[in-house]
């Protein structure tokens, strides 16, 4: 590939790797292969934005050496720590010994652990921070969960180039690099990538798009596939449209409580759902609960939360009557979540979960959340010891938001 064909903007060069194999990726096979796009900004303070897959670190350093002696690099920006983007960092950092690694706070923690970089200097950025690299200004935006928590994007102000890592990518192995040189329409590949990687995080897509509204973008230079220099706004608009939520969803929070702690949990969940625009009904399940009313409420709801305190390793109130009724109901297409408070071992929550697992409801578990969103720090079913503290309340809110995301997708 001719070096002139790698020019993204003035003094900004593509230095990535084209992987034209059938590539194993996120439990899929990329039949068209992919590219790992890295960018070198040849400024007074030479800067690299993202690297390549860990398998091609040596190739990456060789490509970069066509432009600069790696020892002279001053900044390495890592937008996203997944090894298909940060994997070339150890090989580069071994050469660029004085380079400062620029990333988010969580990104720095993860990179240090992944690649044993504890002795390297890190520049921690926050949303809206800028960095003068001598002739170009970089502006950073935090974009959590696109598609992992530590992710950020980088905007070269003078060039009007957005470097968004995984966002706006396609999985196509191409030597042409730029979308206006593509031999065929890439729209479908672009949509497929969004659906597989970004759609589970669509509320965060909307947050990201809001941050882009006031900046002028001439080129989008992602970390996979084509660089979008022809009509980049088209692709931003596609993300905007594909990530807009479906409306008119309903949630139901059922709870039985002994001391009031489970009621507090139920209320926090309901409040967050309501704030997110989900019509939410809350019902206390006493021993003498009106089962017909509960049945009708369940029928009308898209997501149902079932909660109970634990007393002597069991549920309280009339919750078990409700759960036994579920096997006679059609729950396909509905989302089910178990929650509750406890003082010791908290068996009631697990008993509820077992009942739900024996129905055709879509049961939300930690495994399901990790596989669909990559969020490994949330616990489903939701178990709170005694009364939720400030940190517990925040985690309840995040959990409710995740269920909302599942509903409106």
Coordinates of C-alpha atoms in Angstrom, one line a residue:
X1 CA 0.0 0.0 0.0
X2 CA 1.4 3.4 -1.0
X3 CA 2.0 5.7 1.9
X4 CA 0.1 8.5 0.1
X5 CA -3.0 6.3 0.1
X6 CA -2.8 6.1 3.9
X7 CA -3.3 9.9 4.5
X8 CA -6.3 10.6 6.6
X9 CA -5.6 14.3 7.0
X10 CA -2.6 16.5 6.8
X11 CA 0.3 14.8 8.7
X12 CA -2.2 12.1 9.9
X13 CA -1.5 8.6 8.6
X14 CA -3.1 5.2 8.8
X15 CA -0.6 2.7 10.2
X16 CA -2.9 -0.3 10.9
X17 CA -3.1 -3.9 9.7
X18 CA -5.4 -5.6 7.1
X19 CA -6.5 -9.0 8.3
X20 CA -8.0 -10.8 5.3
X21 CA -8.5 -14.1 7.1
X22 CA -11.9 -15.4 8.2
X23 CA -11.5 -13.9 11.6
X24 CA -12.9 -15.4 14.9
X25 CA -14.5 -12.5 16.7
X26 CA -17.1 -12.3 19.5
X27 CA -18.2 -15.9 18.9
X28 CA -18.6 -15.2 15.2
X29 CA -16.5 -15.6 12.1
X30 CA -15.9 -12.5 10.1
X31 CA -16.2 -13.9 6.6
X32 CA -14.9 -10.6 5.0
X33 CA -12.1 -10.3 7.5
X34 CA -11.4 -6.9 9.1
X35 CA -8.8 -4.2 9.5
X36 CA -7.2 -2.9 12.7
X37 CA -6.9 0.8 12.2
X38 CA -4.2 2.7 14.0
X39 CA -3.3 6.3 13.2
X40 CA 0.0 8.3 13.5
X41 CA -0.2 12.1 13.8
X42 CA 3.1 13.5 12.7
X43 CA 3.2 16.6 14.9
X44 CA 5.7 18.4 17.1
X45 CA 4.7 15.9 19.7
X46 CA 4.3 12.7 17.6
X47 CA 1.2 10.8 18.6
X48 CA -0.4 7.4 17.9
X49 CA -4.1 6.9 18.3
X50 CA -5.0 3.2 19.1
X51 CA -2.9 0.2 18.0
X52 CA -3.8 -3.1 16.4
X53 CA -4.7 -6.6 17.4
X54 CA -2.3 -8.3 19.9
X55 CA -1.4 -10.9 17.2
X56 CA 0.1 -8.2 14.9
X57 CA 2.1 -6.0 17.3
X58 CA 5.4 -6.6 15.6
X59 CA 3.9 -5.8 12.1
X60 CA 2.4 -2.7 13.6
X61 CA 5.7 -1.3 14.9
X62 CA 7.4 -2.1 11.6
X63 CA 4.6 -0.1 9.7
X64 CA 4.9 2.8 12.1
X65 CA 8.7 2.8 11.7
X66 CA 8.2 3.8 8.0
X67 CA 7.1 7.2 9.4
X68 CA 9.1 7.8 12.6
X69 CA 11.6 6.1 14.9
X70 CA 9.2 4.8 17.6
X71 CA 11.5 6.1 20.3
X72 CA 10.4 9.6 19.3
X73 CA 6.7 9.1 19.9
X74 CA 5.5 11.3 22.8
X75 CA 1.8 10.2 23.2
X76 CA -0.1 7.0 22.7
X77 CA -3.9 7.5 22.9
X78 CA -5.9 4.4 23.8
X79 CA -9.6 4.9 23.2
X80 CA -10.6 1.3 24.2
X81 CA -8.6 -1.4 25.9
X82 CA -9.9 -4.5 24.1
X83 CA -6.9 -6.4 22.7
X84 CA -7.9 -5.9 19.1
X85 CA -7.1 -2.2 19.6
X86 CA -4.7 -2.0 22.5
X87 CA -2.8 -5.3 21.6
X88 CA 0.0 -3.5 19.9
X89 CA 0.7 -1.3 22.9
X90 CA 3.2 -3.6 24.6
X91 CA 5.4 -3.8 21.5
X92 CA 5.1 -0.1 20.9
X93 CA 5.7 0.9 24.5
X94 CA 8.8 -1.2 24.6
X95 CA 10.3 1.0 21.9
X96 CA 8.6 4.3 22.8
X97 CA 9.9 4.2 26.3
X98 CA 9.1 7.8 27.2
X99 CA 5.7 8.0 25.6
X100 CA 2.8 9.0 27.8
X101 CA -0.3 6.8 27.5
X102 CA -3.5 8.8 27.2
X103 CA -6.8 7.2 28.3
X104 CA -9.6 7.2 30.9
X105 CA -9.1 6.4 34.5
X106 CA -10.6 3.0 34.2
X107 CA -8.7 2.4 30.9
X108 CA -5.4 3.1 32.7
X109 CA -6.2 0.6 35.5
X110 CA -7.0 -2.1 32.9
X111 CA -4.0 -1.4 30.7
X112 CA -1.6 -1.5 33.6
X113 CA -3.0 -4.9 34.7
X114 CA -3.3 -6.4 31.1
X115 CA 0.1 -5.5 29.9
X116 CA 2.2 -4.9 33.1
X117 CA 2.6 -1.2 32.4
X118 CA 2.7 0.0 36.0
X119 CA 5.9 1.9 35.5
X120 CA 4.6 3.8 32.4
X121 CA 3.3 7.4 32.6
X122 CA -0.4 7.8 32.0
X123 CA -2.4 11.0 31.3
X124 CA -5.9 10.5 32.6
X125 CA -8.6 12.3 30.6
X126 CA -12.1 13.3 31.5
X127 CA -15.0 14.3 29.3
X128 CA -14.1 17.4 27.3
X129 CA -10.4 17.5 28.1
X130 CA -8.0 18.7 25.4
X131 CA -4.4 18.0 24.6
X132 CA -2.0 20.1 22.5
X133 CA 0.3 17.8 20.5
X134 CA 2.0 20.7 18.6
X135 CA 0.2 21.7 15.5
X136 CA -3.0 19.7 16.3
X137 CA -5.4 19.8 19.3
X138 CA -7.0 16.6 20.4
X139 CA -10.4 16.8 22.3
X140 CA -11.6 13.8 24.2
X141 CA -15.1 12.6 25.1
X142 CA -15.9 9.7 27.5
X143 CA -18.3 7.3 25.8
X144 CA -18.9 4.5 28.5
X145 CA -20.3 1.2 27.3
X146 CA -19.6 1.8 23.6
X147 CA -19.0 -0.9 23.9
X148 CA -17.2 -1.3 27.3
X149 CA -17.1 1.0 30.3
X150 CA -13.7 2.6 29.9
X151 CA -14.2 3.7 26.3
X152 CA -13.6 7.2 25.0
X153 CA -13.4 8.9 21.6
X154 CA -10.8 11.4 20.2
X155 CA -11.5 14.4 18.0
X156 CA -8.7 16.2 16.1
X157 CA -10.0 19.8 16.2
X158 CA -8.1 21.4 13.3
X159 CA -8.5 18.4 11.0
X160 CA -12.2 17.9 11.9
X161 CA -11.4 14.1 12.1
X162 CA -13.2 11.9 14.7
X163 CA -11.3 8.8 15.9
X164 CA -14.1 6.8 17.6
X165 CA -12.4 3.4 17.9
X166 CA -15.1 0.7 17.6
X167 CA -17.9 3.2 17.0
X168 CA -18.9 3.6 13.3
X169 CA -16.8 0.6 12.3
X170 CA -17.3 -2.1 9.6
X171 CA -15.7 -5.6 9.5
X172 CA -14.2 -5.6 6.0
X173 CA -10.6 -6.3 5.1
X174 CA -9.8 -3.6 2.6
X175 CA -6.7 -2.0 1.1
X176 CA -8.7 0.9 -0.2
X177 CA -9.3 2.2 3.3
X178 CA -11.7 5.0 2.4
X179 CA -15.5 4.5 1.9
X180 CA -15.5 6.6 -1.4
X181 CA -13.0 4.0 -2.8
X182 CA -15.1 1.0 -1.8
X183 CA -15.9 -1.3 -4.7
X184 CA -19.5 -1.9 -3.3
X185 CA -22.0 -0.2 -1.0
X186 CA -20.9 -0.8 2.6
X187 CA -24.3 0.3 4.2
X188 CA -25.4 -3.3 5.1
X189 CA -22.0 -4.2 6.6
X190 CA -22.2 -0.9 8.6
X191 CA -25.7 -1.9 9.9
X192 CA -24.6 -5.4 10.7
X193 CA -21.7 -4.2 12.8
X194 CA -23.9 -1.7 14.7
X195 CA -26.5 -4.5 15.4
X196 CA -23.9 -6.9 16.7
X197 CA -21.7 -4.6 18.8
X198 CA -23.4 -1.3 19.5
X199 CA -27.2 -2.0 19.6
X200 CA -27.1 -3.6 23.1
X201 CA -25.8 -0.2 24.3
X202 CA -28.1 2.0 22.3
X203 CA -29.0 4.5 25.2
X204 CA -25.2 5.2 25.3
X205 CA -25.2 5.6 21.6
X206 CA -27.7 8.4 22.0
X207 CA -25.5 10.0 24.7
X208 CA -22.5 9.9 22.3
X209 CA -24.5 11.4 19.4
X210 CA -25.5 14.3 21.7
X211 CA -21.9 15.0 22.4
X212 CA -21.1 15.1 18.6
X213 CA -23.9 17.6 17.7
X214 CA -21.8 20.7 18.2
X215 CA -18.6 19.6 16.5
X216 CA -17.9 19.7 12.8
X217 CA -16.8 16.3 11.4
X218 CA -15.2 16.0 7.9
X219 CA -13.9 12.4 8.4
X220 CA -14.7 9.5 10.8
X221 CA -11.6 7.3 11.2
X222 CA -12.8 4.2 13.2
X223 CA -10.7 1.2 14.2
X224 CA -12.3 -1.4 11.9
X225 CA -13.0 -1.3 8.2
X226 CA -13.5 1.8 6.1
X227 CA -12.5 5.4 7.0
X228 CA -15.7 7.5 6.4
X229 CA -14.6 10.6 4.5
X230 CA -17.5 10.6 2.1
X231 CA -20.7 12.0 3.8
X232 CA -19.8 11.1 7.4
X233 CA -23.0 12.7 8.6
X234 CA -24.9 9.9 6.9
X235 CA -23.4 7.3 9.2
X236 CA -24.0 9.4 12.3
X237 CA -27.6 9.8 11.3
X238 CA -27.9 6.0 10.8
X239 CA -26.6 5.4 14.3
X240 CA -29.0 8.0 15.6
X241 CA -32.0 6.4 13.9
X242 CA -31.1 2.8 14.8
X243 CA -30.5 3.6 18.5
X244 CA -33.8 5.5 19.1
X245 CA -35.9 3.6 21.7
X246 CA -39.2 1.9 21.1
X247 CA -41.9 3.4 23.3
X248 CA -45.1 2.3 25.1
X249 CA -43.4 -0.3 27.3
X250 CA -44.8 -1.2 30.8
X251 CA -43.1 -2.5 33.9
X252 CA -44.5 -4.1 37.0
X253 CA -42.8 -4.3 40.4
X254 CA -44.2 -6.8 42.8
X255 CA -42.8 -7.1 46.3
X256 CA -43.5 -8.6 49.7
X257 CA -41.6 -7.2 52.6
X258 CA -41.0 -7.9 56.3
X259 CA -39.2 -4.8 57.6
X260 CA -39.6 -2.4 54.7
X261 CA -36.2 -2.8 53.1
X262 CA -37.5 -4.7 50.1
X263 CA -40.1 -2.0 49.7
X264 CA -37.3 0.5 49.5
X265 CA -35.6 -1.5 46.8
X266 CA -38.9 -1.8 44.9
X267 CA -39.4 2.0 45.1
X268 CA -35.9 2.8 43.8
X269 CA -36.3 0.4 40.9
X270 CA -39.7 1.9 40.0
X271 CA -38.5 5.5 40.3
X272 CA -35.7 4.9 37.9
X273 CA -37.9 3.1 35.4
X274 CA -40.4 6.0 35.5
X275 CA -37.6 8.6 35.1
X276 CA -36.5 6.6 32.0
X277 CA -40.0 6.9 30.5
X278 CA -41.3 3.4 31.3
X279 CA -44.9 3.3 32.6
X280 CA -44.4 1.4 35.9
X281 CA -46.9 0.0 38.4
X282 CA -45.9 -1.2 42.0
X283 CA -47.9 -3.7 44.0
X284 CA -47.4 -5.0 47.5
X285 CA -48.1 -8.7 47.7
X286 CA -49.7 -9.5 51.0
X287 CA -51.1 -12.9 52.1
X288 CA -54.6 -11.9 51.0
X289 CA -53.5 -10.3 47.7
X290 CA -56.1 -10.1 44.9
X291 CA -54.7 -12.7 42.5
X292 CA -57.0 -11.7 39.7
X293 CA -55.6 -8.2 39.9
X294 CA -52.0 -9.4 39.9
X295 CA -52.7 -11.7 37.0
X296 CA -54.1 -8.9 34.9
X297 CA -51.2 -6.6 35.9
X298 CA -48.7 -9.2 34.7
X299 CA -50.5 -9.7 31.4
X300 CA -50.3 -6.0 30.7
X301 CA -46.6 -5.7 31.6
X302 CA -43.5 -6.2 29.5
X303 CA -41.1 -6.5 32.4
X304 CA -42.0 -7.9 35.8
X305 CA -39.8 -7.6 38.9
X306 CA -40.6 -10.1 41.7
X307 CA -39.2 -9.2 45.1
X308 CA -39.2 -10.6 48.6
X309 CA -37.5 -10.3 51.9
X310 CA -35.9 -13.5 53.3
X311 CA -37.3 -14.9 56.6
X312 CA -36.1 -18.3 57.8
X313 CA -34.6 -19.0 54.3
X314 CA -38.0 -18.4 52.6
X315 CA -40.1 -15.7 51.0
X316 CA -42.7 -13.7 53.0
X317 CA -46.2 -12.5 52.2
X318 CA -48.1 -13.9 49.2
X319 CA -45.2 -14.0 46.8
X320 CA -45.1 -17.8 46.5
X321 CA -48.8 -17.9 45.5
X322 CA -48.0 -15.4 42.7
X323 CA -45.0 -17.5 41.5
X324 CA -47.0 -20.7 41.5
X325 CA -49.7 -19.0 39.3
X326 CA -47.1 -18.2 36.7
X327 CA -46.9 -21.7 35.3
X328 CA -50.4 -21.3 34.1
X329 CA -49.7 -18.1 32.3
X330 CA -48.2 -17.3 28.9
X331 CA -45.1 -15.2 29.6
X332 CA -43.2 -15.5 26.4
X333 CA -41.7 -12.1 25.3
X334 CA -41.8 -10.7 28.8
X335 CA -38.7 -10.0 30.9
X336 CA -38.5 -11.3 34.5
X337 CA -36.2 -10.1 37.3
X338 CA -35.9 -11.4 40.9
X339 CA -34.8 -9.1 43.7
X340 CA -35.0 -8.8 47.5
X341 CA -33.3 -7.8 50.7
X342 CA -31.8 -10.2 53.3
X343 CA -29.9 -10.2 56.5
X344 CA -28.0 -13.4 56.3
X345 CA -28.0 -15.8 53.3
X346 CA -30.9 -14.4 51.2
X347 CA -32.5 -17.6 50.0
X348 CA -35.8 -16.0 49.0
X349 CA -34.3 -14.2 46.0
X350 CA -32.8 -17.5 44.7
X351 CA -36.1 -19.3 45.2
X352 CA -37.9 -16.6 43.2
X353 CA -35.3 -17.0 40.5
X354 CA -35.9 -20.8 40.4
X355 CA -39.6 -20.3 40.0
X356 CA -39.0 -17.8 37.1
X357 CA -36.5 -20.1 35.4
X358 CA -39.3 -22.7 35.3
X359 CA -41.5 -20.5 33.1
X360 CA -41.2 -19.2 29.5
X361 CA -40.4 -15.7 30.8
X362 CA -37.0 -14.2 29.6
X363 CA -35.1 -14.4 32.9
X364 CA -32.5 -11.7 33.4
X365 CA -29.3 -13.2 34.9
X366 CA -25.8 -12.0 35.4
X367 CA -24.7 -14.3 32.6
X368 CA -27.3 -12.8 30.3
X369 CA -26.1 -9.3 31.1
X370 CA -22.4 -10.0 30.6
X371 CA -23.0 -11.8 27.3
X372 CA -25.3 -9.0 25.9
X373 CA -23.7 -5.9 27.3
X374 CA -20.3 -6.7 28.7
X375 CA -21.3 -5.2 32.1
X376 CA -19.7 -7.6 34.5
X377 CA -20.2 -5.5 37.7
X378 CA -24.0 -6.0 38.0
X379 CA -25.6 -8.8 39.9
X380 CA -28.8 -10.5 38.7
X381 CA -30.9 -11.5 40.6
X382 CA -30.7 -8.3 42.6
X383 CA -29.7 -9.0 46.2
X384 CA -29.3 -6.3 48.8
X385 CA -28.1 -6.9 52.3
X386 CA -30.4 -5.1 54.8
X387 CA -31.0 -1.5 53.6
X388 CA -29.4 -0.3 50.4
X389 CA -26.7 2.3 51.1
X390 CA -25.8 5.1 48.7
X391 CA -23.6 2.8 46.5
X392 CA -26.4 0.2 46.6
X393 CA -29.0 2.7 45.4
X394 CA -26.8 3.7 42.5
X395 CA -26.3 0.1 41.5
X396 CA -30.1 -0.4 41.7
X397 CA -30.6 2.5 39.4
X398 CA -28.0 1.1 36.9
X399 CA -29.7 -2.3 37.1
X400 CA -33.1 -0.7 36.4
X401 CA -31.6 1.2 33.4
X402 CA -30.3 -2.0 32.0
X403 CA -33.8 -3.5 32.1
X404 CA -35.1 -0.4 30.5
X405 CA -32.5 -0.8 27.7
X406 CA -33.7 -4.4 27.2
X407 CA -37.3 -3.3 27.0
X408 CA -36.9 -0.4 24.5
X409 CA -34.5 -2.2 22.1

